[in-house]
Short mmCIF file of C-alpha atoms and ligand atoms in Angstrom, two decimals:
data_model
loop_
_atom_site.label_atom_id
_atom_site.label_comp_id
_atom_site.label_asym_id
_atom_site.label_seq_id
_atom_site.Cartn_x
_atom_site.Cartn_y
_atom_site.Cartn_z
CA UNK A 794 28.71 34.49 5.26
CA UNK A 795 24.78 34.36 6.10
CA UNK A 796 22.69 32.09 4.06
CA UNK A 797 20.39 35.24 3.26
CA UNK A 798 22.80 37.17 1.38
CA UNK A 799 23.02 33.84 -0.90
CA UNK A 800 19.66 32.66 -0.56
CA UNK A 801 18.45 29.08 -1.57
CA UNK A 802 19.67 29.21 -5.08
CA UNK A 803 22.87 30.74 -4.60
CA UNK A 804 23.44 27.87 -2.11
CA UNK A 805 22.32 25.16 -4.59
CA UNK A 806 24.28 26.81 -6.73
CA UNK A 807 27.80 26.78 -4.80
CA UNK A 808 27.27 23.40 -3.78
CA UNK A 809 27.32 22.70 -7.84
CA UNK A 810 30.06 24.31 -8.36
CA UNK A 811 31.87 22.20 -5.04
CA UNK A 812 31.17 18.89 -6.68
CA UNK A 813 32.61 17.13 -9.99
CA UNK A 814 31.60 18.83 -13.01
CA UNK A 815 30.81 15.66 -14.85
CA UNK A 816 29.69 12.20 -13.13
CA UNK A 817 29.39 9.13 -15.89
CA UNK A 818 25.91 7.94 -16.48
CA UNK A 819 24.74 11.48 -14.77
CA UNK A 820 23.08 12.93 -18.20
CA UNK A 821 21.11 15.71 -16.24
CA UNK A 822 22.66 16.39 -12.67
CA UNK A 823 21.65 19.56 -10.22
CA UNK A 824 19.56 22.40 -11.65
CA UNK A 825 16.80 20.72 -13.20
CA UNK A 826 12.99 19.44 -11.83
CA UNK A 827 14.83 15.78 -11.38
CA UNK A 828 17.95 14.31 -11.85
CA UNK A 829 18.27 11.55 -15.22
CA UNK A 830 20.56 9.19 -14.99
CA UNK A 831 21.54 6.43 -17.98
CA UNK A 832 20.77 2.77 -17.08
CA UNK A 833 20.69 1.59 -20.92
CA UNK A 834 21.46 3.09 -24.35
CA UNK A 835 18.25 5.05 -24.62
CA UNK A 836 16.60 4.90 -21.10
CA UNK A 837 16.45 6.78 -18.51
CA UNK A 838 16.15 7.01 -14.55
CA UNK A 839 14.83 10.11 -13.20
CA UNK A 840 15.29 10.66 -9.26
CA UNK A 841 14.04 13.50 -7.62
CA UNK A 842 14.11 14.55 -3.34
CA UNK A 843 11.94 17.23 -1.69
CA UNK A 844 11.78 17.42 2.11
CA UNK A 845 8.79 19.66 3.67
CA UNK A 846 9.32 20.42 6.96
CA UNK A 847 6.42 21.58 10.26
CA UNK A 848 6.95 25.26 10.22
CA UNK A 849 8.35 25.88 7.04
CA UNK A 850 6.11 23.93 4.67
CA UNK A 851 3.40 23.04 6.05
CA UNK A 852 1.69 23.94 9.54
CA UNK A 853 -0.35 21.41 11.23
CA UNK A 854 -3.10 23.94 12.16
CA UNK A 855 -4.43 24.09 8.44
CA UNK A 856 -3.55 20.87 7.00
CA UNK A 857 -4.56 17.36 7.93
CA UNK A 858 -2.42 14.60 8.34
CA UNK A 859 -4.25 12.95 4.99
CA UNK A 860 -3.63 15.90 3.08
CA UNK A 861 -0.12 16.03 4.35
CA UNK A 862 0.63 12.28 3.03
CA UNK A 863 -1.50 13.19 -0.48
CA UNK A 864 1.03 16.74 -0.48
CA UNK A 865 3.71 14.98 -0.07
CA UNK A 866 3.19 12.82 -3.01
CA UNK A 867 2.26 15.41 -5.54
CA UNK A 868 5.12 18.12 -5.29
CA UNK A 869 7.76 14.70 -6.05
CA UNK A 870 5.57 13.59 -8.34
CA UNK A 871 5.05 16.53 -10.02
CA UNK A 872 8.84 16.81 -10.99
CA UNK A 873 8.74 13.95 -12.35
CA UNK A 874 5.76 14.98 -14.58
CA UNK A 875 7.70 18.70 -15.65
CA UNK A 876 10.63 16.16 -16.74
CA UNK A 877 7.69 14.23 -19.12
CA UNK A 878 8.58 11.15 -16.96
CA UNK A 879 6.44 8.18 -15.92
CA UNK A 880 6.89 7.97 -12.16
CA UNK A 881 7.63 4.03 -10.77
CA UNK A 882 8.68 3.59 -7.27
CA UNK A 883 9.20 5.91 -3.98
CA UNK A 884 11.13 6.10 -0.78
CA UNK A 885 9.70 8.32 2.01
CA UNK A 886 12.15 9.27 5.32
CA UNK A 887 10.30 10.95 8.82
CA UNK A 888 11.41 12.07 11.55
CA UNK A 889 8.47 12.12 14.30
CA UNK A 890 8.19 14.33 17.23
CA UNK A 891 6.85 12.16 20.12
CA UNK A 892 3.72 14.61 20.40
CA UNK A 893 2.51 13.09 17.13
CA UNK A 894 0.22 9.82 17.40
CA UNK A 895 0.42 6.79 15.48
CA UNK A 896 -2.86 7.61 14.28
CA UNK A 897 -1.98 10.80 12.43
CA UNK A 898 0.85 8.64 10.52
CA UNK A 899 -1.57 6.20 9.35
CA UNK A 900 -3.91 8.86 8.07
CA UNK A 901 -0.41 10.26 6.60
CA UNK A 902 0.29 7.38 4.29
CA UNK A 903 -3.54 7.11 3.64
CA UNK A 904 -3.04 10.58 1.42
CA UNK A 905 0.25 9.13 0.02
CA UNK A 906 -1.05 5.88 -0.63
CA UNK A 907 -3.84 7.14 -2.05
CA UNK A 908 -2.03 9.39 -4.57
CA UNK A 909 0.47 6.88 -5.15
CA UNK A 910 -1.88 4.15 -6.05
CA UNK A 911 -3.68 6.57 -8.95
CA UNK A 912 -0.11 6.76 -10.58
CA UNK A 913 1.05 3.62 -10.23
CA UNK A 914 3.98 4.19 -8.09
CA UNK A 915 5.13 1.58 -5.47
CA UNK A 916 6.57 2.43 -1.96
CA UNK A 917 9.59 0.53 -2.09
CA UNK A 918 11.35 1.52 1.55
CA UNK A 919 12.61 4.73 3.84
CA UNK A 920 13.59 5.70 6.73
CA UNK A 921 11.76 6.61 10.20
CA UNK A 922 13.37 8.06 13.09
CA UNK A 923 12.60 10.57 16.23
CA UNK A 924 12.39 14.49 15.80
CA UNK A 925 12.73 16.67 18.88
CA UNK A 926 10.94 19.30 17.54
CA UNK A 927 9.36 19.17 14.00
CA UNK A 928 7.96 16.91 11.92
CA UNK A 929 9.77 16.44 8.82
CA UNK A 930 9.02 14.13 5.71
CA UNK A 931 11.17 13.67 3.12
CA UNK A 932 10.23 11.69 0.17
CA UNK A 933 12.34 10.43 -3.46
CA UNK A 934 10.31 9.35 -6.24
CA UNK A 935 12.46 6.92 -9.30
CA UNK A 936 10.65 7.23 -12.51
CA UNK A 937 11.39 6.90 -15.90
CA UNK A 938 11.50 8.25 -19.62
CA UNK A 939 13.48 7.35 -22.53
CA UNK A 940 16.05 10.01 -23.74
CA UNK A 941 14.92 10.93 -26.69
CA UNK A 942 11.48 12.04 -24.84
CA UNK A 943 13.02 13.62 -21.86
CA UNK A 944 12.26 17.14 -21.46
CA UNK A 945 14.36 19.60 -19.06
CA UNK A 946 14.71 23.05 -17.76
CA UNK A 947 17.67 23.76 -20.64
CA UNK A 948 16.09 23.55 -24.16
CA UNK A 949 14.18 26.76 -24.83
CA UNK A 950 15.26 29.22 -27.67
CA UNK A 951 14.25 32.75 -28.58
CA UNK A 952 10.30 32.30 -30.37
CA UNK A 953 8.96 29.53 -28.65
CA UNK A 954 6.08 30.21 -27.17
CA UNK A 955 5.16 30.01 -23.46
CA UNK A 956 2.81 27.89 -21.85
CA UNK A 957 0.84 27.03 -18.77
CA UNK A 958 -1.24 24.20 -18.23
CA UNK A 959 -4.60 24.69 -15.64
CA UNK A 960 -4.52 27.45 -13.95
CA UNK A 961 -2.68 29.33 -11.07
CA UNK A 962 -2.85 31.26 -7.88
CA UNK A 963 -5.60 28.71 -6.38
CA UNK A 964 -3.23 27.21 -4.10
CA UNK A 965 -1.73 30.25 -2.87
CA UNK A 966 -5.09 31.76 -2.40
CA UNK A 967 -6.59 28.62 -0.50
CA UNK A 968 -3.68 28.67 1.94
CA UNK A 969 -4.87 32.11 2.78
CA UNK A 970 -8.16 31.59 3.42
CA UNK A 971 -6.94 28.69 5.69
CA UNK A 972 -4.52 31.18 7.47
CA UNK A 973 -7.27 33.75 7.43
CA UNK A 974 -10.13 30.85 9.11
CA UNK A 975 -7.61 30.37 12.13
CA UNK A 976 -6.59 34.65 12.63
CA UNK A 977 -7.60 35.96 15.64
CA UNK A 978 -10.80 38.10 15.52
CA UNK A 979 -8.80 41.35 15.95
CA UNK A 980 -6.65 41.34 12.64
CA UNK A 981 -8.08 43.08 10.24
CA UNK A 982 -9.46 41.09 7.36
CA UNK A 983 -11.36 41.57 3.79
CA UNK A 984 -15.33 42.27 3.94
CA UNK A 985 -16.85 38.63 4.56
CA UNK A 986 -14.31 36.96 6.12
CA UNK A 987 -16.46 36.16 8.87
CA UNK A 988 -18.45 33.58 6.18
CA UNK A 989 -15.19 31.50 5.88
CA UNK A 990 -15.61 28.90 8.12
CA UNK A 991 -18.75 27.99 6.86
CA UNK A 992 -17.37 27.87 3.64
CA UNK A 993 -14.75 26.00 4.38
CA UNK A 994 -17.31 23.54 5.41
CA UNK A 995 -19.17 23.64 1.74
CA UNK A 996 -17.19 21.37 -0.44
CA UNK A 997 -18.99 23.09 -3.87
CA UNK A 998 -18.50 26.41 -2.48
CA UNK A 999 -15.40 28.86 -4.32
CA UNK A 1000 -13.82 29.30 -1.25
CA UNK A 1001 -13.54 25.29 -0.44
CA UNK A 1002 -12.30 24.72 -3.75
CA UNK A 1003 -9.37 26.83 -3.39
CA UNK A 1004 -8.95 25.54 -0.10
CA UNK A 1005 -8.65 21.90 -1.66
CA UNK A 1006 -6.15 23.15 -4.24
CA UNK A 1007 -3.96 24.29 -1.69
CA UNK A 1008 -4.15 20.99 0.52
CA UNK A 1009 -4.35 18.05 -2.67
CA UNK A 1010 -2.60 19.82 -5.42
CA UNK A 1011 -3.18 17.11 -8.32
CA UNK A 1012 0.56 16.43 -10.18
CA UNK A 1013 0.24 16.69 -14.23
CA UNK A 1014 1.74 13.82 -15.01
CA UNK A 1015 -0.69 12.60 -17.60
CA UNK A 1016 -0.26 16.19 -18.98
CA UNK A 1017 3.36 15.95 -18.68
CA UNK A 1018 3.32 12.30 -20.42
CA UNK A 1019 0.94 13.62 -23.54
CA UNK A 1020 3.30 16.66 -23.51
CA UNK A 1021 6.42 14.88 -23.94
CA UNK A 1022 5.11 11.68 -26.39
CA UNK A 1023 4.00 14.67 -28.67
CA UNK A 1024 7.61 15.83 -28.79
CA UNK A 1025 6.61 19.61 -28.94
CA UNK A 1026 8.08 20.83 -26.03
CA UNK A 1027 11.74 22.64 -25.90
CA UNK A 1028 11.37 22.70 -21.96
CA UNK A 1029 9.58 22.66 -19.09
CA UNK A 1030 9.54 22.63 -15.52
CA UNK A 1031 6.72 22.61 -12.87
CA UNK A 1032 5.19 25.46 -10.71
CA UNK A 1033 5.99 25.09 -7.11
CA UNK A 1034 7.65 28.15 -6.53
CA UNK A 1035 5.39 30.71 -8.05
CA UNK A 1036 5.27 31.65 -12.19
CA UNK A 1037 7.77 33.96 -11.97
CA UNK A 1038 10.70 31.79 -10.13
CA UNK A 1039 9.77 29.29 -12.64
CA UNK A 1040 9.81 30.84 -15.40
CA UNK A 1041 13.15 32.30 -14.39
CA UNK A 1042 14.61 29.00 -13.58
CA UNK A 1043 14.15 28.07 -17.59
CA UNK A 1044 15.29 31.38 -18.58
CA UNK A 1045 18.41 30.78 -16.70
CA UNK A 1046 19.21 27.46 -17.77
CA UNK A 1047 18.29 27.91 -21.26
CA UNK A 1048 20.24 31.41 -21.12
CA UNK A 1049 17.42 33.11 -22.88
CA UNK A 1050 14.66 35.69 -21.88
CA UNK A 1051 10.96 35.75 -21.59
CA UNK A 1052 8.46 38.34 -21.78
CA UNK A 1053 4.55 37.12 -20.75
CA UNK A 1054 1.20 38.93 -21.02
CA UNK A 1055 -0.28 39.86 -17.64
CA UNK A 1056 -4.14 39.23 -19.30
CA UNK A 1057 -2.90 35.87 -20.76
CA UNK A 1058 -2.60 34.64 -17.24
CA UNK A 1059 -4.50 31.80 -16.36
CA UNK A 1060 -6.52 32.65 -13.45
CA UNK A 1061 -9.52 29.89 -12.57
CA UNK A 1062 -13.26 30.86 -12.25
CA UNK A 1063 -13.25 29.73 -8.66
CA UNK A 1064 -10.40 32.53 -7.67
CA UNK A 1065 -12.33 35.22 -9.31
CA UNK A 1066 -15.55 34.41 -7.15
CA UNK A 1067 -13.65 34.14 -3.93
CA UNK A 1068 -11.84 37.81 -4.97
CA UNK A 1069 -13.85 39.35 -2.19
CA UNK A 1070 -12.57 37.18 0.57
CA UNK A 1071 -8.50 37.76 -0.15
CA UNK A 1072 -6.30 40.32 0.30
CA UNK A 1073 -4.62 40.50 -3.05
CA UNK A 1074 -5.24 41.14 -6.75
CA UNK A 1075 -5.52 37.56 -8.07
CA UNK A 1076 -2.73 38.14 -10.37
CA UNK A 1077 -0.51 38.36 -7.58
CA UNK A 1078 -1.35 34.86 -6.37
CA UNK A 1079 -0.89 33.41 -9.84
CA UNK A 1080 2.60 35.26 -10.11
CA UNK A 1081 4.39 34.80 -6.58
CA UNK A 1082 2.31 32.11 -5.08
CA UNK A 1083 3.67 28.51 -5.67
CA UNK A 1084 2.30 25.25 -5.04
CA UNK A 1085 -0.26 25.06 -8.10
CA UNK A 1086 2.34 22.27 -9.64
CA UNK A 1087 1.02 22.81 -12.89
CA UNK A 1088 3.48 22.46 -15.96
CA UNK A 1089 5.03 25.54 -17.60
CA UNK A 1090 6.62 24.93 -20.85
CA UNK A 1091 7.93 26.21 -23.99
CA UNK A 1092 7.09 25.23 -27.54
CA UNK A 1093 8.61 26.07 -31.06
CA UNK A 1094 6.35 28.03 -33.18
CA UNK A 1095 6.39 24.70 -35.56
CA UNK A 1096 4.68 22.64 -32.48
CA UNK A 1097 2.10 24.82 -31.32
CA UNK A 1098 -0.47 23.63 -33.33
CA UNK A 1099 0.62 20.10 -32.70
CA UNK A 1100 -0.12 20.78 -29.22
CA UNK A 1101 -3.67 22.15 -29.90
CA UNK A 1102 -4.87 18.67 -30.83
CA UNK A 1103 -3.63 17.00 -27.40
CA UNK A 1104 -5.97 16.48 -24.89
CA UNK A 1105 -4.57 18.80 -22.20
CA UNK A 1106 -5.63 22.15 -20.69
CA UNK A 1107 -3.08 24.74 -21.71
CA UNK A 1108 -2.60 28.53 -22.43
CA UNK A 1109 -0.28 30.34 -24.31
CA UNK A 1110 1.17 33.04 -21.97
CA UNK A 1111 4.08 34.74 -23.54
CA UNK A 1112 7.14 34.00 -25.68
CA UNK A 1113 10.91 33.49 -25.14
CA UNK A 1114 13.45 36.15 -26.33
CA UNK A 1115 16.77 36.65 -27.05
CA UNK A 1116 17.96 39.28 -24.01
CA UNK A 1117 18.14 38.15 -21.14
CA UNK A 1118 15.76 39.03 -18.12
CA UNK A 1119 11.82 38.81 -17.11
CA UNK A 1120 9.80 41.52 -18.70
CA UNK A 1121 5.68 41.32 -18.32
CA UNK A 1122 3.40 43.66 -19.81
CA UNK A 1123 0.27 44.50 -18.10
CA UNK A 1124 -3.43 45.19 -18.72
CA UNK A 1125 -2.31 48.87 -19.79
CA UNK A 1126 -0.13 47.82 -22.69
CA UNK A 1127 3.18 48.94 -20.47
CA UNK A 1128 5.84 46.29 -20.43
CA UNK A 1129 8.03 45.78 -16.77
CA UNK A 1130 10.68 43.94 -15.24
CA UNK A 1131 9.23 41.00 -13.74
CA UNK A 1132 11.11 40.35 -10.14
CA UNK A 1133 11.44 36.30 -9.33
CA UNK A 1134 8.74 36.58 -6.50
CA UNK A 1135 8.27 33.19 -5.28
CA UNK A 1136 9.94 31.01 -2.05
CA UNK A 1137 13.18 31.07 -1.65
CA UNK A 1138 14.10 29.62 1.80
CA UNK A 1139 17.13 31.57 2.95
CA UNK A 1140 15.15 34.99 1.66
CA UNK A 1141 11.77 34.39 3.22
CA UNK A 1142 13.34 32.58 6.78
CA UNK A 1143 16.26 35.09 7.15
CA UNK A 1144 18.24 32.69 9.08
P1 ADP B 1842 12.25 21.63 -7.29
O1 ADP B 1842 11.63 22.90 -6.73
O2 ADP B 1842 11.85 21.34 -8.69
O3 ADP B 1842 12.10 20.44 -6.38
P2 ADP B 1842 14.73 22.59 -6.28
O4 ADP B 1842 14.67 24.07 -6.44
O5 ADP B 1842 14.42 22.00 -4.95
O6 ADP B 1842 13.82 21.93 -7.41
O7 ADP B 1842 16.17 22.08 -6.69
C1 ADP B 1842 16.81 22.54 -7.85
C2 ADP B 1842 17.96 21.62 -8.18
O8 ADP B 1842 18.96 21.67 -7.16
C3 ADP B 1842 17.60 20.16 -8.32
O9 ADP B 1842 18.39 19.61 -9.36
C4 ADP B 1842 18.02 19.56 -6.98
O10 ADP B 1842 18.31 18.18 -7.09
C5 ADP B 1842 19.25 20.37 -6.66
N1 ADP B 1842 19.54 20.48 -5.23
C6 ADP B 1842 18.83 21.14 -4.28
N2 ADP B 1842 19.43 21.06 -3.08
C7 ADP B 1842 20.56 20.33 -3.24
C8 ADP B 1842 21.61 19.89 -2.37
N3 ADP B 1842 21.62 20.20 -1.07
N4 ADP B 1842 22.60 19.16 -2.91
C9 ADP B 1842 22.61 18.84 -4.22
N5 ADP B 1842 21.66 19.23 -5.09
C10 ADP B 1842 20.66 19.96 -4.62
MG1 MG B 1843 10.21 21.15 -9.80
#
């Protein structure tokens, strides 16, 4: 059987259903933002793994090795956050081409250092070993969160409300205008592409901004952490596939529906401005791009105004129903199936 026809979470999936159904001490095991694990009567360890590999998640032509070390920080960190964890120690694993100089690694644990040191999180050991080909980082954050404030992907019920913190699309959008700065000057491209590079160059500029979303994504995990002490939250997980994969990744584990309101949307001031320069409605970004790692969550109608007086950015975007399946209505009032849009390896790679 090919991997397509499965895709990555069919995979994840069958592997699941390969290994034991119930591990003691394993309170939340595969399908959720990290895995918690029991050390004590009411704590608990969360452990979470994401690899990103040259080629498939990053390429070297639009992202710095500093960025690259700060990246890899925030998308483990950031699961940590969507589980309303405190993040405490990490492990990071590479495997180094011989094309890449030391120099380039140091700047790559400059980014994670940096990142690391604003949460508090210690780099407790790895792995390092040659790659023929590809670079390829793999990185496990430990954190922790006591089990009566542990939030996962499983809890939502039909009437709480949806939310989003920040905004999204900005990533997705910045990695274009990276990809677009580096095109060759025959593909076609949106009026003004030409003024890219030099806006690239202007850190206050829309276009930069984006640009930096895409390359030092900033984790919620004070968000997260507020989110989760205020106990109003049935579930959550964070965006790093794209809005709808997310939201369908709740959905699925909570065996409920959702339907969301295309104008409720988040979409940031600095993706509007920069609308000229990109090749898609903004919307789209904010639905199928991933990579904003922002927190999407669910709250009982009960909690919502409890959640009005914390001090975190958040919108309300929808609601959770009853029948299953993804419905969005859009700006003209008319309500659609909304497809899961965002990466999925096996899909996008067609090995
Ligand atoms: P995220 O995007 O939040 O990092 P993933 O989609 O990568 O989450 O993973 C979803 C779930 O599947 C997680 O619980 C993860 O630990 C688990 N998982 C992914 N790949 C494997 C694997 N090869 N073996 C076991 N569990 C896996
Ligand atoms: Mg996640």
């Amino acid at each position: 059987m090919k991997l397509s026809s499965l895709g990555e979470f069919g995979l994840i999936h069958r592997i699941q259903k390969q290994s034991p159904r119930r591990t003691p001490g394993v309170v939340i095991g595969i399908g959720d933002d990290a895995a918690a694990l029991r050390v004590s009567a009411n704590a608990l360890l969360l452990a979470t793994t994401d690899m990103l590999i040259e080629g498939v998640h990053f390429d070297l032509s639009v992202m710095d090795f500093h960025s690259l070390g700060w990246k890899s920080a925030a998308v483990n960190l950031s699961d940590i956050a969507a589980m309303g964890g405190l993040p405490r120690f990490c492990l990071t694993s590479l495997g180094i081409p011989p094309r890449v100089p030391v120099e380039h690694i140091t700047e790559f644990y400059r980014g994670f250092n940096a990142l690391l040191r604003a949460h508090k999180t210690g780099l407790a050991g790895g792995d390092t070993c040659s790659s023929r080909d590809h670079l390829i980082i793999s990185v496990t954050v430990l954190g922790e969160v006591t089990k009566k404030r542990m939030i996962s992907r499983a809890g939502a019920r039909a009437g709480d409300r949806i939310f989003v913190t920040g905004s999204l699309g900005d990533s997705a959008a910045g990695l274009e205008l990276l990809q677009l700065r580096n095109a060759p000057r025959t593909r076609q491209a949106p009026c003004g592409m030409r003024n890219i590079k030099s806006e690239i160059r202007n850190p206050k500029s829309a276009i930069a901004r984006l640009v930096e979303r895409h390359l030092r994504p900033v984790p919620r995990v004070e968000w997260g952490r507020n989110i989760s002490l205020s106990g109003c939250a049935s579930a959550m997980i964070d965006i790093s596939d794209g809005l709808s994969s997310d939201l369908s990744h709740i959905c699925e584990q909570s065996n409920v529906g959702a339907l969301i309101y295309s104008n409720k949307i988040p979409v940031s001031p600095i993706l509007l401005r920069a609308m000229d320069h990109l090749r898609k409605h903004p919307l789209r970004y904010a639905l199928s791009g991933g990579e904003d790692y922002e927190l999407l969550f669910t709250v009982p109608p009960a909690h919502v105004k409890r959640l009005q007086l914390l001090n975190i950015v958040a919108t309300e975007i929808g609601e959770i129903t009853r029948t299953r399946g993804l419905y969005i209505v859009d700006d003209k009032g008319r309500e659609k199936t909304l497809k899961p849009t965002g990466y999925n390896h096996f899909a996008r790679s067609g090995l």
